[in-house]
Short mmCIF file of C-alpha atoms in Angstrom, two decimals:
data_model
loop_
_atom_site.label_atom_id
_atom_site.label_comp_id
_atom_site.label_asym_id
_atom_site.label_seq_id
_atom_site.Cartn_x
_atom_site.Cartn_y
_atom_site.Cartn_z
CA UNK A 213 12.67 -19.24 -4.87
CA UNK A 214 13.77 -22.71 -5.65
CA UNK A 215 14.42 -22.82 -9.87
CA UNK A 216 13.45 -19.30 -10.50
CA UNK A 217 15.14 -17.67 -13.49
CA UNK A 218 18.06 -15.34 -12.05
CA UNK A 219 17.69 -12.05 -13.22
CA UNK A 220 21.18 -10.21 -12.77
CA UNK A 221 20.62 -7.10 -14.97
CA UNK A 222 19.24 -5.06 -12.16
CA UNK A 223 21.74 -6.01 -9.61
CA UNK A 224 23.60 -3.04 -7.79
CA UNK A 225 27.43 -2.52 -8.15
CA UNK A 226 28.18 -4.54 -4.92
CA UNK A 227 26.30 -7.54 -5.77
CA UNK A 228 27.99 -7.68 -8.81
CA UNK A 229 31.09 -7.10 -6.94
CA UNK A 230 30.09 -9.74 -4.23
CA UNK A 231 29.20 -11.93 -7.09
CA UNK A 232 32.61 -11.97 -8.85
CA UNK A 233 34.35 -12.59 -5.10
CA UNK A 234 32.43 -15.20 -4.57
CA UNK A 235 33.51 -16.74 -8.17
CA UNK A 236 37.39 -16.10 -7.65
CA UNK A 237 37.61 -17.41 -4.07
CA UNK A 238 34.74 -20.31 -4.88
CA UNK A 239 34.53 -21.07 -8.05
CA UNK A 240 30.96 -20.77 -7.78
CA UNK A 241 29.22 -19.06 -10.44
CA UNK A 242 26.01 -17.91 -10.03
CA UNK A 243 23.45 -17.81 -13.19
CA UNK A 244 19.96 -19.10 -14.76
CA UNK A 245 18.95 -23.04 -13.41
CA UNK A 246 20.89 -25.42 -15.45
CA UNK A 247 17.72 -26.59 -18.18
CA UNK A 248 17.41 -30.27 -16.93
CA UNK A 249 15.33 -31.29 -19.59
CA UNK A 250 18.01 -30.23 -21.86
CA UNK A 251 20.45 -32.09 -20.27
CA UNK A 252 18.72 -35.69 -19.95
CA UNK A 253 18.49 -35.49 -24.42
CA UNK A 254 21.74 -35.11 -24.42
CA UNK A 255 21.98 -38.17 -22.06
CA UNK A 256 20.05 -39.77 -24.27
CA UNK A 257 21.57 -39.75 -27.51
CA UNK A 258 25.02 -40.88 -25.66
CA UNK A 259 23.43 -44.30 -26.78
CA UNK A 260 23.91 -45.72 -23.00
CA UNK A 261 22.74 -48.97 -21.71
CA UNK A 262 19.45 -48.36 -19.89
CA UNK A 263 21.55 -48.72 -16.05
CA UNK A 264 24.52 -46.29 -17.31
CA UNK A 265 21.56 -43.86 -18.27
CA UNK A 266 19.64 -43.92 -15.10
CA UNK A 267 23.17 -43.17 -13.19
CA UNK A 268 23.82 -40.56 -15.61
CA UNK A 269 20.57 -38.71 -15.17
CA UNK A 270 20.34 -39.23 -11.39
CA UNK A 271 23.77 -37.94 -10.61
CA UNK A 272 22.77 -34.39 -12.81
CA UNK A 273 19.64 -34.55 -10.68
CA UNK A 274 21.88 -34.32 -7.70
CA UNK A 275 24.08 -31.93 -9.10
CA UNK A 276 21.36 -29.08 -10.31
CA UNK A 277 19.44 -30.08 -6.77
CA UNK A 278 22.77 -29.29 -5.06
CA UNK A 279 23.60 -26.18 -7.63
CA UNK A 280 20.19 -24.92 -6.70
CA UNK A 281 20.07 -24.70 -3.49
CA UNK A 282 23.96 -23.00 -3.34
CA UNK A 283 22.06 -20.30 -6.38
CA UNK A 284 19.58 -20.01 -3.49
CA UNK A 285 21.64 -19.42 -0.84
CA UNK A 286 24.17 -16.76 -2.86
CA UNK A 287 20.33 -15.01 -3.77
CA UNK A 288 19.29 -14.27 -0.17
CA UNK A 289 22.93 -13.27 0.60
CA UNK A 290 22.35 -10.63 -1.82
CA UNK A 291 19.02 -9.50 -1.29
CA UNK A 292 20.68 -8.88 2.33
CA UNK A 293 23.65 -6.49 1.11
CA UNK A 294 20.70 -4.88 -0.92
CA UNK A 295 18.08 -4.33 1.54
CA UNK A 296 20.90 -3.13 4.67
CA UNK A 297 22.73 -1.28 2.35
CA UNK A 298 26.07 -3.16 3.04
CA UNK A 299 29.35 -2.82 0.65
CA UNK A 300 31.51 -6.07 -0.80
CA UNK A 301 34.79 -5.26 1.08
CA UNK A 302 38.04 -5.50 -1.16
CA UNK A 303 39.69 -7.33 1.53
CA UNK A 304 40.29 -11.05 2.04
CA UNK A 305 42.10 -12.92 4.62
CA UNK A 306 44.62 -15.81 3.86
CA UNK A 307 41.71 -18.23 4.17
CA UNK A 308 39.06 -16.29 2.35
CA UNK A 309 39.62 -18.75 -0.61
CA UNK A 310 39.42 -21.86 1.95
CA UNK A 311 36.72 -20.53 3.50
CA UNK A 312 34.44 -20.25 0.84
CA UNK A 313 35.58 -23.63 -0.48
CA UNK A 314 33.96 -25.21 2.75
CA UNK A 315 30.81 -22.81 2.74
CA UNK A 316 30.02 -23.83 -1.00
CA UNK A 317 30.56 -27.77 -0.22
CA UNK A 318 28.40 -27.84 2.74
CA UNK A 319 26.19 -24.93 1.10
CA UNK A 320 25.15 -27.24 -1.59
CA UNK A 321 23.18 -29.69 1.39
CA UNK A 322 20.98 -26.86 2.67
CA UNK A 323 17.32 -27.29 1.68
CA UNK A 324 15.13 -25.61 3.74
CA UNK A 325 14.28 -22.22 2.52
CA UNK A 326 14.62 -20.64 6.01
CA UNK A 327 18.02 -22.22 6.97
CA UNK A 328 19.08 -21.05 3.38
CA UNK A 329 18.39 -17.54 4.84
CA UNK A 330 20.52 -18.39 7.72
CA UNK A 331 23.29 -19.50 5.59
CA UNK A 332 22.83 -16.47 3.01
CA UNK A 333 22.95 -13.76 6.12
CA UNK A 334 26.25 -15.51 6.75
CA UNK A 335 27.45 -15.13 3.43
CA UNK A 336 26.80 -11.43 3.59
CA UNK A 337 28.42 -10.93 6.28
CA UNK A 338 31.63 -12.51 5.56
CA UNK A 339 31.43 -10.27 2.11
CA UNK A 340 31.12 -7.65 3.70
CA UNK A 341 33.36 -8.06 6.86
CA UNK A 342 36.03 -10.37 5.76
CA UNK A 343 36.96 -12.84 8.83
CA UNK A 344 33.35 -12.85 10.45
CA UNK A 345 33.38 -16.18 9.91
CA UNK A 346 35.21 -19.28 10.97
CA UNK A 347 35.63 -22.39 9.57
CA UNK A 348 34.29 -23.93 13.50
CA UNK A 349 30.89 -21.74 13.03
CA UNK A 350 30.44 -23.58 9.04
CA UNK A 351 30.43 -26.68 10.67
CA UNK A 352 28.56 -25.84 13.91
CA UNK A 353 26.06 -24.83 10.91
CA UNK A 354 26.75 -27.71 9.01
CA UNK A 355 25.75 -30.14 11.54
CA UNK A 356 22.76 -28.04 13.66
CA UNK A 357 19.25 -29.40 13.49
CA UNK A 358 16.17 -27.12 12.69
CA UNK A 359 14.74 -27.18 16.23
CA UNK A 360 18.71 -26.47 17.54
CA UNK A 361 18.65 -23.18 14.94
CA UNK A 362 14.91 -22.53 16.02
CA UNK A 363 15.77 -22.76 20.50
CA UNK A 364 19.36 -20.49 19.48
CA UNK A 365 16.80 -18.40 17.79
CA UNK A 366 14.68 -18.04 20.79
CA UNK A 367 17.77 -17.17 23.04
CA UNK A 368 19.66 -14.97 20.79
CA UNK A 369 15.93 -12.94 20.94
CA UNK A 370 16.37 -12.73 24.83
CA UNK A 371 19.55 -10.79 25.44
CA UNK A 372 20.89 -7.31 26.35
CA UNK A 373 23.77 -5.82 24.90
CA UNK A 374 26.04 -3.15 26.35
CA UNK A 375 29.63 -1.74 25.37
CA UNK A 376 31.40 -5.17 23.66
CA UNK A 377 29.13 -7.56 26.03
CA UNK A 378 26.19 -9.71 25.00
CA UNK A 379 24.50 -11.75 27.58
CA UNK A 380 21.47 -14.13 27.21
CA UNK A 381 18.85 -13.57 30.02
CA UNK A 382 18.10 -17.39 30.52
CA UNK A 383 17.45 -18.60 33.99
CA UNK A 384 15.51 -21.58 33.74
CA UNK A 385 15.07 -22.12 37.60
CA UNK A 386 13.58 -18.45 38.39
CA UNK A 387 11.35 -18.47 34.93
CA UNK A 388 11.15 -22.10 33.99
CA UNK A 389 7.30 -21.49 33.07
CA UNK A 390 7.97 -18.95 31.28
CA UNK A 391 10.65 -21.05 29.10
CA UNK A 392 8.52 -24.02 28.93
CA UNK A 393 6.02 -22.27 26.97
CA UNK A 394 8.89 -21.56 24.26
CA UNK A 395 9.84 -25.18 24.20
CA UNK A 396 13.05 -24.67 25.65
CA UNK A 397 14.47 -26.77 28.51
CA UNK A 398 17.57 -28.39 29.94
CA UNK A 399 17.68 -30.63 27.45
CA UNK A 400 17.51 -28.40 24.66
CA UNK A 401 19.81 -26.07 26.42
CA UNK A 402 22.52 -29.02 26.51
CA UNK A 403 21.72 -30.01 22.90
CA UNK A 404 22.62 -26.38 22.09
CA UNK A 405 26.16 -27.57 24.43
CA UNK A 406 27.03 -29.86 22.74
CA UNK A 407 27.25 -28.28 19.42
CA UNK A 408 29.07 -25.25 20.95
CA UNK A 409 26.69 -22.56 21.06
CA UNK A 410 26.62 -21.87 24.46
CA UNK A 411 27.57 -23.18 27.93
CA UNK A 412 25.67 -23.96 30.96
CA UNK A 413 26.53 -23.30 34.55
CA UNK A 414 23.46 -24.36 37.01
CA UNK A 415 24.88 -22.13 39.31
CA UNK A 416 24.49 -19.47 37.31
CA UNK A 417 26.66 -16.61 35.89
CA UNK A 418 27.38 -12.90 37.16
CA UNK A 419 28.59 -10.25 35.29
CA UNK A 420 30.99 -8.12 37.29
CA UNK A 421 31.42 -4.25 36.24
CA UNK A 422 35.27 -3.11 36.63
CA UNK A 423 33.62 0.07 38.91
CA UNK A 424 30.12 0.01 40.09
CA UNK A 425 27.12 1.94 38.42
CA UNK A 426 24.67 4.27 39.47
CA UNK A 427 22.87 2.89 36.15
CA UNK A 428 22.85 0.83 33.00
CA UNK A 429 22.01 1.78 29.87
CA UNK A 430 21.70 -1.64 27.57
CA UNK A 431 19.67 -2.54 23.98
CA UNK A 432 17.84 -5.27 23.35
CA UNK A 433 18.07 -8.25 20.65
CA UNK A 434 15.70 -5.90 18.36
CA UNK A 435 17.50 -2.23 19.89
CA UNK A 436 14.79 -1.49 22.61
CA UNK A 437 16.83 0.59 25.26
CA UNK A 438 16.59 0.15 28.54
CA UNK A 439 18.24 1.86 31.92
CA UNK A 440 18.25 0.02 35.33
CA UNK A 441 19.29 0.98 38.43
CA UNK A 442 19.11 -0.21 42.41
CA UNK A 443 17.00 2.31 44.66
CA UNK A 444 19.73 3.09 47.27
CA UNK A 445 23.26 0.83 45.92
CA UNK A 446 25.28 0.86 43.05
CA UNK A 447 25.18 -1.59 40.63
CA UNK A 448 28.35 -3.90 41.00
CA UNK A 449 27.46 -6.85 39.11
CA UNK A 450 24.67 -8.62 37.46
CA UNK A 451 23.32 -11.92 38.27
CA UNK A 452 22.19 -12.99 34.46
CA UNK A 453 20.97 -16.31 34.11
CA UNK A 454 22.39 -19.82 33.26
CA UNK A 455 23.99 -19.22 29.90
CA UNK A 456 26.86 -17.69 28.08
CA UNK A 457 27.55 -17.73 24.01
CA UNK A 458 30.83 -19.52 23.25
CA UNK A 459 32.96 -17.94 20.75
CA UNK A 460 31.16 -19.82 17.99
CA UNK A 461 27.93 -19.04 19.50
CA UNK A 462 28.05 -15.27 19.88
CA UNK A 463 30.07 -15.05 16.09
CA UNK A 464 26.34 -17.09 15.12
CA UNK A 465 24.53 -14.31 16.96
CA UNK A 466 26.53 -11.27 15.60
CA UNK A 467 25.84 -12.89 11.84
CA UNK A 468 22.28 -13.26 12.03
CA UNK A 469 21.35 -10.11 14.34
CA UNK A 470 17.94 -8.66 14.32
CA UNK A 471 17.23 -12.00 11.80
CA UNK A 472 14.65 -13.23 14.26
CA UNK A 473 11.85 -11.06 16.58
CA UNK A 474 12.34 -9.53 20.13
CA UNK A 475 11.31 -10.88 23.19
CA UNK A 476 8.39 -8.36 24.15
CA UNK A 477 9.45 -5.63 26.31
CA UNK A 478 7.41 -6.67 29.39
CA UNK A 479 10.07 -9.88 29.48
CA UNK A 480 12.99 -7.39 30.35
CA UNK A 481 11.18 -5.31 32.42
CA UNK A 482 10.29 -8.19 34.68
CA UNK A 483 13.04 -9.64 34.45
CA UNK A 484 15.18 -7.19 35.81
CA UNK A 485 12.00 -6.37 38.72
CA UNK A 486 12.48 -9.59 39.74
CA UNK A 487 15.98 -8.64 40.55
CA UNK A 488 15.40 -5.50 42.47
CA UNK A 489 16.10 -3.13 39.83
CA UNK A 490 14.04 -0.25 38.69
CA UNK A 491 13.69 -0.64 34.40
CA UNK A 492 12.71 2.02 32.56
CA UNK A 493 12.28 1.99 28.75
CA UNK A 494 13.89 5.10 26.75
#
């Protein structure tokens, strides 16, 4: 995608819409790859000494570099609204404008074509829900390695949602095998600590229901349902795993949901076997 010619004649009304939001709050304009060739003649007949030149043309190589890989962010933010058939809300909040200020500026040093996905499904959603997004998650973002974005990947595709709760099934004492062969261990689970995606408890983490259960009824990371149940008790509380999003974390996981692949179905049926629970899938 990097320097392709950007075609907005066959954009939809909200992309055009999301398009001139981004402008008013950013500044940012989106449009065709500044011609660098262009650029450096015009350099050139500014009649520079040979050192003043070479700073001149390697500071607009930064800038297009920089402009191009915002362009390609803004692109894949669109092509999201497009293909999920999301609308540009009207609203802002009294730091939309800041907000966008900081996503452009850090924006500009995102290179890799799939963390430029990662930062346009961001952009999409704060478009289209106005306040998804803080200003801790842009730098949590801003700062996270490749292999941290790749092991949050891996545990965002290993939870079960139910109601407003989202818990990651992650206990790396009962299936440390297993979790091995993803690459994930207690080191990468405290790297993901210390950038305040998640937090640790050795001890582990229950989820207690305000009444028991005769059954549950939960989806997975890719909308799988599921119903467990005990034999001959009520279920009263679940015993879950190690891990918990933070705030930042689970805003992270709401913004790039179904972006990555399930865990295969057979993980949450043993999982919860393991347990004592009968699983069923619906």
């Amino acid at each position: 995608m990097s320097g392709a010619p950007v075609d907005l004649t066959h954009l939809c009304d909200s992309a055009k819409y999301a398009l001139d939001k981004i402008e008013k709050n950013a500044g940012f304009i989106y449009t065709n790859r500044v011609a660098r060739e262009s650029l450096i003649e015009r350099i050139k007949e500014m009649n520079l000494s040979p050192i003043e030149e070479a700073a001149y043309i390697s500071h607009t190589d930064k800038i297009i570099k920089e402009y191009s890989r915002q362009n390609n962010i803004v692109q894949h933010a669109i092509n999201h609204l497009k293909e999920n058939n999301l609308s540009v809300s009207a609203e802002t909040t009294e730091n939309s404008e800041e907000l966008f200020s900081i996503f452009f500026d850090k924006a500009k040093h995102i290179a890799s074509d799939d963390m430029q996905r990662l930062w346009g499904r961001i952009l999409a959603g704060e478009l289209s829900s106005p306040g998804s997004v803080t200003k801790q998650l842009l730098h949590t973002m801003s700062i996270m390695e490749r292999e941290q974005a790749r092991a949050f990947s891996k545990l965002c595709s290993h939870t079960i949602s139910f109601g407003k709760e989202t818990l990651i099934l992650c206990n790396l004492n009962k299936e440390s095998e297993y979790w091995q062969s993803l690459n994930i261990d207690l080191n990468t689970i405290l790297s993901l600590e210390s950038i305040g995606l998640v937090s640790f408890e050795s001890f582990g983490f229950r989820f207690k229901f305000n009444a028991p259960l005769d059954k549950l009824c939960f989806k997975t990371y890719s909308n799988i349902l599921f119903e467990i149940n005990y034999p001959e008790k009520e279920i009263k509380e679940i015993d879950y795993g190690d891990l918990n999003f933070t705030k930042t974390g689970l805003s992270l996981y709401n913004a790039i949901e179904h972006f990555y692949n399930s865990a295969d179905a057979t993980f949450y049926v043993e999982y919860f076997t393991k347990r004592g629970f009968t699983v069923k899938q619906l």
